[in-house]
Short mmCIF file of C-alpha atoms and ligand atoms in Angstrom, two decimals:
data_model
loop_
_atom_site.label_atom_id
_atom_site.label_comp_id
_atom_site.label_asym_id
_atom_site.label_seq_id
_atom_site.Cartn_x
_atom_site.Cartn_y
_atom_site.Cartn_z
CA UNK Q 1 -33.39 38.87 -11.06
CA UNK Q 2 -33.05 40.70 -7.39
CA UNK Q 3 -30.30 38.55 -6.39
CA UNK Q 4 -28.25 39.43 -9.58
CA UNK Q 5 -28.85 43.21 -8.65
CA UNK Q 6 -27.60 42.48 -5.14
CA UNK Q 7 -24.70 40.70 -6.55
CA UNK Q 8 -23.52 43.97 -8.41
CA UNK Q 9 -24.68 46.07 -5.60
CA UNK Q 10 -22.25 44.14 -3.02
CA UNK Q 11 -19.45 43.23 -5.48
CA UNK Q 12 -17.06 46.01 -4.67
CA UNK Q 13 -17.56 45.51 -1.12
CA UNK Q 14 -16.99 41.62 -1.08
CA UNK Q 15 -13.53 42.21 -2.96
CA UNK Q 16 -12.74 44.86 -0.64
CA UNK Q 17 -13.33 42.64 2.48
CA UNK Q 18 -11.44 39.88 0.96
CA UNK Q 19 -8.24 42.03 0.71
CA UNK Q 20 -8.88 43.32 4.16
CA UNK Q 21 -8.82 39.68 5.53
CA UNK Q 22 -6.17 38.76 3.27
CA UNK Q 23 -3.62 41.04 5.29
CA UNK Q 24 -4.35 39.59 8.45
CA UNK Q 25 -3.92 35.85 8.04
CA UNK Q 26 -3.77 33.87 11.51
CA UNK Q 27 -3.34 30.36 12.44
CA UNK Q 28 -5.75 27.68 13.13
CA UNK Q 29 -7.68 28.79 16.59
CA UNK Q 30 -5.80 31.88 17.07
CA UNK Q 31 -7.94 33.95 14.61
CA UNK Q 32 -8.22 36.85 17.01
CA UNK Q 33 -7.95 39.82 14.73
CA UNK Q 34 -9.98 38.13 11.98
CA UNK Q 35 -12.81 37.26 14.56
CA UNK Q 36 -12.64 40.83 15.86
CA UNK Q 37 -13.07 42.44 12.24
CA UNK Q 38 -15.88 39.96 11.59
CA UNK Q 39 -17.70 40.87 14.86
CA UNK Q 40 -17.23 44.25 13.79
CA UNK Q 41 -18.76 44.17 10.40
CA UNK Q 42 -21.79 41.83 11.57
CA UNK Q 43 -22.46 44.59 14.10
CA UNK Q 44 -22.46 47.18 11.54
CA UNK Q 45 -25.12 45.18 9.64
CA UNK Q 46 -27.32 45.38 12.84
CA UNK Q 47 -26.62 41.77 13.51
CA UNK Q 48 -25.65 40.19 17.25
CA UNK Q 49 -22.73 37.68 16.71
CA UNK Q 50 -22.30 35.25 19.25
CA UNK Q 51 -18.78 33.92 20.21
CA UNK Q 52 -18.43 30.28 19.85
CA UNK Q 53 -15.34 27.77 20.05
CA UNK Q 54 -12.96 30.53 20.98
CA UNK Q 55 -12.33 32.57 18.06
CA UNK Q 56 -15.61 31.22 16.01
CA UNK Q 57 -18.84 33.41 15.35
CA UNK Q 58 -22.35 32.69 14.74
CA UNK Q 59 -25.08 35.16 13.81
CA UNK Q 60 -28.62 34.70 13.09
CA UNK Q 61 -30.69 36.45 10.34
CA UNK Q 62 -34.58 35.80 11.14
CA UNK Q 63 -36.90 35.75 8.24
CA UNK Q 64 -40.34 37.37 7.99
CA UNK Q 65 -41.78 34.11 8.14
CA UNK Q 66 -41.49 30.98 10.12
CA UNK Q 67 -39.69 27.89 8.32
CA UNK Q 68 -36.70 26.02 8.13
CA UNK Q 69 -33.04 27.24 9.26
CA UNK Q 70 -30.33 27.04 6.74
CA UNK Q 71 -26.74 27.43 7.90
CA UNK Q 72 -23.99 29.10 5.98
CA UNK Q 73 -20.46 28.20 6.73
CA UNK Q 74 -17.24 29.77 6.39
CA UNK Q 75 -13.72 29.10 7.63
CA UNK Q 76 -11.11 31.68 8.55
CA UNK Q 77 -7.74 30.40 9.36
CA UNK Q 78 -4.59 30.72 7.28
CA UNK Q 79 -1.32 28.98 6.80
CA UNK Q 80 2.07 29.07 8.47
CA UNK Q 81 3.43 30.10 4.95
CA UNK Q 82 5.34 33.12 3.47
CA UNK Q 83 3.20 35.01 0.82
CA UNK Q 84 5.36 35.42 -2.53
CA UNK Q 85 2.47 36.76 -4.58
CA UNK Q 86 3.70 40.37 -4.43
CA UNK Q 87 0.09 41.54 -4.28
CA UNK Q 88 -0.76 44.98 -3.04
CA UNK Q 89 -2.66 43.60 -0.20
CA UNK Q 90 -0.34 40.85 0.59
CA UNK Q 91 0.12 39.39 4.11
CA UNK Q 92 1.12 41.73 7.09
CA UNK Q 93 1.65 38.98 9.30
CA UNK Q 94 5.07 37.66 8.44
CA UNK Q 95 5.02 33.78 7.88
CA UNK Q 96 1.62 33.59 7.65
CA UNK Q 97 -0.75 33.63 4.54
CA UNK Q 98 -4.21 32.95 3.34
CA UNK Q 99 -3.01 30.65 0.80
CA UNK Q 100 -6.28 28.34 0.99
CA UNK Q 101 -8.78 31.23 0.27
CA UNK Q 102 -10.37 31.16 3.53
CA UNK Q 103 -10.21 35.02 3.25
CA UNK Q 104 -12.30 34.88 0.19
CA UNK Q 105 -14.77 32.49 2.07
CA UNK Q 106 -15.22 35.11 4.83
CA UNK Q 107 -15.99 37.82 2.41
CA UNK Q 108 -18.50 35.84 0.60
CA UNK Q 109 -20.60 34.96 3.95
CA UNK Q 110 -20.37 38.82 4.86
CA UNK Q 111 -21.52 39.51 1.16
CA UNK Q 112 -24.30 36.75 1.60
CA UNK Q 113 -25.44 38.29 4.82
CA UNK Q 114 -25.82 41.81 3.14
CA UNK Q 115 -27.82 40.51 0.57
CA UNK Q 116 -29.92 38.28 2.94
CA UNK Q 117 -30.63 41.11 5.04
CA UNK Q 118 -31.94 43.10 1.88
CA UNK Q 119 -33.95 40.08 1.01
CA UNK Q 120 -35.49 39.50 4.56
CA UNK Q 121 -39.00 39.48 3.35
CA UNK Q 122 -38.14 36.47 1.30
CA UNK Q 123 -36.49 34.52 4.04
CA UNK Q 124 -39.08 31.60 5.66
CA UNK Q 125 -37.31 30.81 8.81
CA UNK Q 126 -33.73 31.75 9.33
CA UNK Q 127 -30.26 31.75 8.06
CA UNK Q 128 -27.50 31.00 10.57
CA UNK Q 129 -24.14 32.68 9.50
CA UNK Q 130 -21.23 30.25 10.97
CA UNK Q 131 -17.55 31.54 11.00
CA UNK Q 132 -15.51 28.62 12.02
CA UNK Q 133 -12.13 28.69 13.22
CA UNK Q 134 -9.52 25.94 12.92
CA UNK Q 135 -10.40 24.31 9.38
CA UNK Q 136 -6.84 23.51 8.74
CA UNK Q 137 -6.32 21.49 11.76
CA UNK Q 138 -9.69 19.57 11.56
CA UNK Q 139 -10.53 21.06 15.44
CA UNK Q 140 -13.01 23.85 14.45
CA UNK Q 141 -16.14 22.21 13.29
CA UNK Q 142 -16.19 19.75 15.87
CA UNK Q 143 -15.96 22.48 18.80
CA UNK Q 144 -18.63 24.40 17.09
CA UNK Q 145 -21.03 21.33 16.80
CA UNK Q 146 -20.30 20.52 20.35
CA UNK Q 147 -21.16 24.11 21.46
CA UNK Q 148 -24.47 23.69 19.53
CA UNK Q 149 -24.07 25.38 16.13
CA UNK Q 150 -26.31 23.08 14.57
CA UNK Q 151 -29.25 23.39 17.00
CA UNK Q 152 -32.49 23.63 14.96
CA UNK Q 153 -30.52 23.58 11.62
CA UNK Q 154 -32.10 21.88 8.71
CA UNK Q 155 -29.57 22.03 6.18
CA UNK Q 156 -25.81 23.33 5.74
CA UNK Q 157 -24.15 25.02 2.73
CA UNK Q 158 -20.20 25.61 2.66
CA UNK Q 159 -18.08 26.60 -0.20
CA UNK Q 160 -14.44 26.42 -0.94
CA UNK Q 161 -12.79 28.64 -3.81
CA UNK Q 162 -10.87 25.89 -5.99
CA UNK Q 163 -7.86 26.39 -8.10
CA UNK Q 164 -8.65 23.36 -10.24
CA UNK Q 165 -11.76 24.85 -11.72
CA UNK Q 166 -12.07 27.76 -14.23
CA UNK Q 167 -13.81 31.14 -12.98
CA UNK Q 168 -17.55 31.10 -13.73
CA UNK Q 169 -17.93 27.46 -12.98
CA UNK Q 170 -18.80 25.65 -9.82
CA UNK Q 171 -18.98 22.11 -8.67
CA UNK Q 172 -22.07 20.98 -6.47
CA UNK Q 173 -21.89 16.93 -7.13
CA UNK Q 174 -23.86 14.65 -5.13
CA UNK Q 175 -21.76 12.01 -3.01
CA UNK Q 176 -18.45 11.73 -1.85
CA UNK Q 177 -16.49 14.92 -2.62
CA UNK Q 178 -13.34 14.83 -0.47
CA UNK Q 179 -11.84 11.91 1.75
CA UNK Q 180 -11.61 11.47 5.44
CA UNK Q 181 -8.32 12.77 6.59
CA UNK Q 182 -6.65 11.05 9.67
CA UNK Q 183 -3.17 11.72 11.10
CA UNK Q 184 -0.83 9.44 13.13
CA UNK Q 185 2.58 9.44 14.80
CA UNK Q 186 4.95 6.77 15.50
CA UNK Q 187 7.72 7.15 17.89
CA UNK Q 188 10.70 4.35 17.41
CA UNK Q 189 12.93 3.20 20.31
CA UNK Q 190 16.27 1.69 19.87
CA UNK Q 191 19.46 1.78 21.71
CA UNK Q 192 22.28 4.44 20.79
CA UNK Q 193 25.92 3.47 20.17
CA UNK Q 194 28.81 4.04 18.11
CA UNK Q 195 28.79 3.55 14.57
CA UNK Q 196 31.62 1.49 14.68
CA UNK Q 197 30.42 -0.96 16.79
CA UNK Q 198 26.54 -1.19 15.54
CA UNK Q 199 26.01 -4.50 17.19
CA UNK Q 200 26.00 -3.03 20.85
CA UNK Q 201 23.22 -0.69 20.04
CA UNK Q 202 19.35 -0.91 18.24
CA UNK Q 203 19.54 1.25 15.37
CA UNK Q 204 16.21 3.20 15.38
CA UNK Q 205 17.09 4.84 11.99
CA UNK Q 206 17.04 1.36 10.33
CA UNK Q 207 13.76 0.35 11.74
CA UNK Q 208 12.10 3.68 10.58
CA UNK Q 209 13.44 3.27 6.99
CA UNK Q 210 12.14 -0.14 6.68
CA UNK Q 211 8.91 1.02 8.22
CA UNK Q 212 8.48 3.62 5.34
CA UNK Q 213 8.55 0.92 3.06
CA UNK Q 214 6.62 -1.60 4.71
CA UNK Q 215 3.61 0.75 5.65
CA UNK Q 216 3.27 1.29 2.08
CA UNK Q 217 1.77 -2.50 1.87
CA UNK Q 218 -1.31 -1.27 3.75
CA UNK Q 219 -2.89 0.30 0.85
CA UNK Q 220 -1.37 -1.93 -2.07
CA UNK Q 221 -2.02 -5.28 -0.06
CA UNK Q 222 -4.82 -4.69 2.60
CA UNK Q 223 -7.19 -2.53 0.95
CA UNK Q 224 -9.44 -3.41 -2.07
CA UNK Q 225 -8.08 -2.13 -5.31
CA UNK Q 226 -11.85 -0.98 -6.14
CA UNK Q 227 -11.99 1.27 -3.05
CA UNK Q 228 -9.59 4.57 -3.10
CA UNK Q 229 -7.26 4.87 -0.19
CA UNK Q 230 -3.93 6.61 0.47
CA UNK Q 231 -1.11 6.49 3.09
CA UNK Q 232 1.62 9.00 3.01
CA UNK Q 233 4.45 9.43 5.46
CA UNK Q 234 5.33 13.29 5.48
CA UNK Q 235 7.95 13.28 8.05
CA UNK Q 236 10.97 10.96 9.20
CA UNK Q 237 13.42 12.22 11.58
CA UNK Q 238 16.28 10.13 12.94
CA UNK Q 239 19.95 10.45 13.90
CA UNK Q 240 22.40 13.19 14.78
CA UNK Q 241 26.01 12.48 13.24
CA UNK Q 242 27.66 9.99 11.04
CA UNK Q 243 29.15 8.05 13.84
CA UNK Q 244 26.04 7.92 16.07
CA UNK Q 245 23.67 4.86 16.20
CA UNK Q 246 20.19 6.61 16.39
CA UNK Q 247 18.61 5.66 19.42
CA UNK Q 248 15.23 7.09 18.49
CA UNK Q 249 13.04 7.91 15.12
CA UNK Q 250 9.90 9.60 14.32
CA UNK Q 251 7.64 9.19 11.67
CA UNK Q 252 4.13 10.96 10.82
CA UNK Q 253 1.70 10.32 8.22
CA UNK Q 254 -1.87 10.62 7.01
CA UNK Q 255 -4.35 8.08 5.87
CA UNK Q 256 -7.52 8.78 3.75
CA UNK Q 257 -10.33 7.04 2.22
CA UNK Q 258 -14.10 7.74 1.23
CA UNK Q 259 -15.51 4.47 2.48
CA UNK Q 260 -15.58 4.57 6.46
CA UNK Q 261 -15.19 0.71 6.34
CA UNK Q 262 -11.58 1.38 4.49
CA UNK Q 263 -11.09 4.31 7.04
CA UNK Q 264 -11.34 1.83 9.74
CA UNK Q 265 -8.87 -0.59 8.62
CA UNK Q 266 -6.00 1.89 8.57
CA UNK Q 267 -5.17 2.20 12.46
CA UNK Q 268 -5.04 -1.56 13.14
CA UNK Q 269 -3.13 -2.11 9.80
CA UNK Q 270 -0.47 0.38 10.63
CA UNK Q 271 -0.07 -0.64 14.32
CA UNK Q 272 0.60 -4.35 13.44
CA UNK Q 273 3.00 -3.51 10.60
CA UNK Q 274 4.79 -0.93 12.40
CA UNK Q 275 5.26 -3.25 15.50
CA UNK Q 276 6.44 -6.42 13.64
CA UNK Q 277 8.77 -4.61 11.49
CA UNK Q 278 10.29 -2.58 14.21
CA UNK Q 279 10.68 -5.81 16.16
CA UNK Q 280 12.28 -7.37 13.33
CA UNK Q 281 15.06 -4.94 13.84
CA UNK Q 282 14.92 -5.21 17.73
CA UNK Q 283 13.37 -1.63 18.06
CA UNK Q 284 9.97 -0.93 19.72
CA UNK Q 285 7.29 1.65 18.61
CA UNK Q 286 4.32 3.74 20.14
CA UNK Q 287 1.53 4.72 17.64
CA UNK Q 288 -0.63 7.69 18.22
CA UNK Q 289 -3.58 7.69 15.70
CA UNK Q 290 -5.66 10.73 15.53
CA UNK Q 291 -8.92 10.72 13.52
CA UNK Q 292 -9.58 13.86 11.73
CA UNK Q 293 -12.56 14.68 9.76
CA UNK Q 294 -14.65 12.17 7.86
CA UNK Q 295 -15.33 12.28 4.23
CA UNK Q 296 -17.21 15.06 2.85
CA UNK Q 297 -20.48 13.58 1.25
CA UNK Q 298 -23.10 15.76 -0.44
CA UNK Q 299 -26.48 14.98 0.16
CA UNK Q 300 -28.57 14.19 -3.20
CA UNK Q 301 -31.40 16.53 -2.62
CA UNK Q 302 -29.24 19.44 -1.25
CA UNK Q 303 -26.87 19.15 -4.32
CA UNK Q 304 -29.78 19.44 -6.73
CA UNK Q 305 -30.86 22.50 -5.01
CA UNK Q 306 -27.53 24.02 -5.16
CA UNK Q 307 -27.39 23.35 -8.68
CA UNK Q 308 -30.50 24.91 -9.53
CA UNK Q 309 -29.37 27.96 -7.46
CA UNK Q 310 -25.91 27.96 -9.17
CA UNK Q 311 -27.72 28.12 -12.66
CA UNK Q 312 -30.10 30.78 -11.45
CA UNK Q 313 -27.36 33.34 -10.43
CA UNK Q 314 -23.99 32.16 -12.71
CA UNK Q 315 -25.64 31.08 -15.81
CA UNK Q 316 -26.78 27.90 -17.34
CA UNK Q 317 -23.52 26.56 -17.92
CA UNK Q 318 -21.98 27.18 -14.48
CA UNK Q 319 -22.26 23.79 -12.85
CA UNK Q 320 -19.44 21.61 -13.98
CA UNK Q 321 -18.34 17.88 -13.04
CA UNK Q 322 -15.26 17.81 -10.92
CA UNK Q 323 -13.57 14.67 -9.99
CA UNK Q 324 -13.43 14.01 -5.82
CA UNK Q 325 -10.34 14.73 -4.18
CA UNK Q 326 -8.34 13.17 -1.50
CA UNK Q 327 -7.96 16.53 0.28
CA UNK Q 328 -9.64 16.69 3.58
CA UNK Q 329 -12.23 19.18 5.20
CA UNK Q 330 -13.89 19.22 8.27
CA UNK Q 331 -17.22 20.58 6.84
CA UNK Q 332 -17.67 16.87 6.84
CA UNK Q 333 -18.36 16.90 10.56
CA UNK Q 334 -21.30 18.98 10.13
CA UNK Q 335 -22.68 16.52 7.34
CA UNK Q 336 -22.63 13.80 10.07
CA UNK Q 337 -25.68 15.58 11.63
CA UNK Q 338 -27.39 17.49 9.10
CA UNK Q 339 -27.77 17.05 5.30
CA UNK Q 340 -25.66 19.63 3.25
CA UNK Q 341 -23.58 20.61 0.21
CA UNK Q 342 -20.15 21.64 -0.16
CA UNK Q 343 -19.33 23.39 -3.31
CA UNK Q 344 -16.30 24.09 -5.05
CA UNK Q 345 -16.05 27.44 -6.65
CA UNK Q 346 -13.92 28.05 -10.01
CA UNK Q 347 -11.43 30.94 -9.53
CA UNK Q 348 -8.80 29.91 -12.13
CA UNK Q 349 -8.47 32.77 -14.92
CA UNK Q 350 -5.33 32.39 -16.88
CA UNK Q 351 -2.32 33.30 -14.61
CA UNK Q 352 -4.72 34.22 -11.98
CA UNK Q 353 -5.44 31.25 -9.70
CA UNK Q 354 -3.06 28.97 -11.66
CA UNK Q 355 -1.19 28.12 -8.36
CA UNK Q 356 -2.61 25.17 -6.23
CA UNK Q 357 -4.20 25.68 -2.76
CA UNK Q 358 -1.56 25.91 0.01
CA UNK Q 359 1.15 27.42 -2.44
CA UNK Q 360 2.88 30.59 -1.42
CA UNK Q 361 1.80 32.12 -4.80
CA UNK Q 362 -1.82 31.47 -4.39
CA UNK Q 363 -4.09 33.83 -6.04
CA UNK Q 364 -7.64 33.90 -7.30
CA UNK Q 365 -10.08 35.72 -9.50
CA UNK Q 366 -11.69 37.78 -7.20
CA UNK Q 367 -14.65 38.90 -9.61
CA UNK Q 368 -16.00 35.40 -8.86
CA UNK Q 369 -16.65 35.72 -5.23
CA UNK Q 370 -19.76 38.17 -5.44
CA UNK Q 371 -21.25 35.02 -7.60
CA UNK Q 372 -20.18 32.53 -4.74
CA UNK Q 373 -21.96 34.67 -2.15
CA UNK Q 374 -25.21 34.88 -4.47
CA UNK Q 375 -25.18 31.06 -4.87
CA UNK Q 376 -25.25 30.57 -1.06
CA UNK Q 377 -28.02 33.13 -0.83
CA UNK Q 378 -30.01 31.33 -3.51
CA UNK Q 379 -29.53 27.95 -1.93
CA UNK Q 380 -30.97 29.39 1.49
CA UNK Q 381 -33.95 30.94 -0.19
CA UNK Q 382 -34.64 27.74 -2.55
CA UNK Q 383 -34.24 25.17 0.38
CA UNK Q 384 -36.82 27.31 2.43
CA UNK Q 385 -39.37 27.54 -0.74
NI1 LIG E 1 -9.02 25.43 2.59
#
C-alpha cells in the first residue's frame, strides 16, 4: 500500500523530470549536460553520486539493515535524429532526440530513488543506482562493469519503455528477450578505370553487389532453421560517376541471434563468403567484425520476483506475454555477471506511443512512468526480503 502512495506522491516530479531530460538529448558517451543534471538531482536528495565510465553515475542507498545489494539501471543517451513530435518540451539540441525513451528511464530511476529514500527502514542491504552512458553503441555497460559497477551486486533490474505494449502492461518474462547484436564492416578493393574499358580495371562495385546477395545465404543456408538469426546489410557505398569503374566499395551490416553458438557462426561465415565472392570478381576484401552486446536473458527466479512486484504495484492484469525481439541492449552485459531481469513497460495509449522506438515522432504515455519506478522499487525490496 505504501508504495502506491509514494507512486502518487512522486508522479508529477517523475513526469516533470522526464520532460526536463527530453529537452537536452545528447549522443552516446557525450551525455555531459544529462550527467550534470542527474548529479545535481541526486545531490539534492542527499546522495553522493560517483562518476564512472566518463559521463556515467553511480549512487548508493544503504538500508537500515544488512543484506543483499540490488542494482537498478537506467541508460541516458539519445539519438542523432531531428525531433518531429511538436511537443512543448521538445528537443533543444538540434539534430538530437530522445527517441528511444532513455529520458523516461532516467526520470523513473530518479523517482525510484526518491521512493527508496522514503522506504529506507525497509531496505535490507543496499540499492545501487546505475546511470549508464552509451547504450546505443553498446559501449556503456562494458565500461561501467570494467570500472567495478557490479562489485557486491546480487541482482540487477532494468527496464525499457516499449511502444509495442499498451500502457498499463509490462513484460518481465524469463529466458531470451533481446538478441545479441554484432556489427561488421567490409572494405572492398578493386582497381579504378574507365567505364568504357571495364576489362582494364577491377570493379569493386560489382563485387559489392554480389556480396550483398551472397551474404544472405549465411542465414538461409548455414544456420539451423530452428534457430533465430538475422543478417542485415544497412550500408553500401560505391562509385562516383557513370563512366568511372569504382576502385573501392564499402558495406556494413549487423548480425543477431539468441543462441551464442549461432552467434559464433557469423564471423567466419561472413569472412569466407565475402573473401571468395570478391575473389570471383578479382577483388579483395578486409573485414572488421565487432562483437556488440550478447543476448538479454532473464533469470527465471528474478523474473518471478519482478512479475509479483508488477502485480502488486500495477495490478493483477499488468504482466503480459511479449514475443522476444531481435533488437539489442547492452543490459545483457550485466546479466553475464549477475542474475537479473529486463522489463518492457507498455507506453502505447491510442495515438500516444503509437510510433516505434527510434522514430522522430516517438512519444509515450507519461502516466505509466511512476508505475515503472514503483515496480523497480518493489523488485528491490522483494529481492531482499
Ligand atoms: Ni533504448
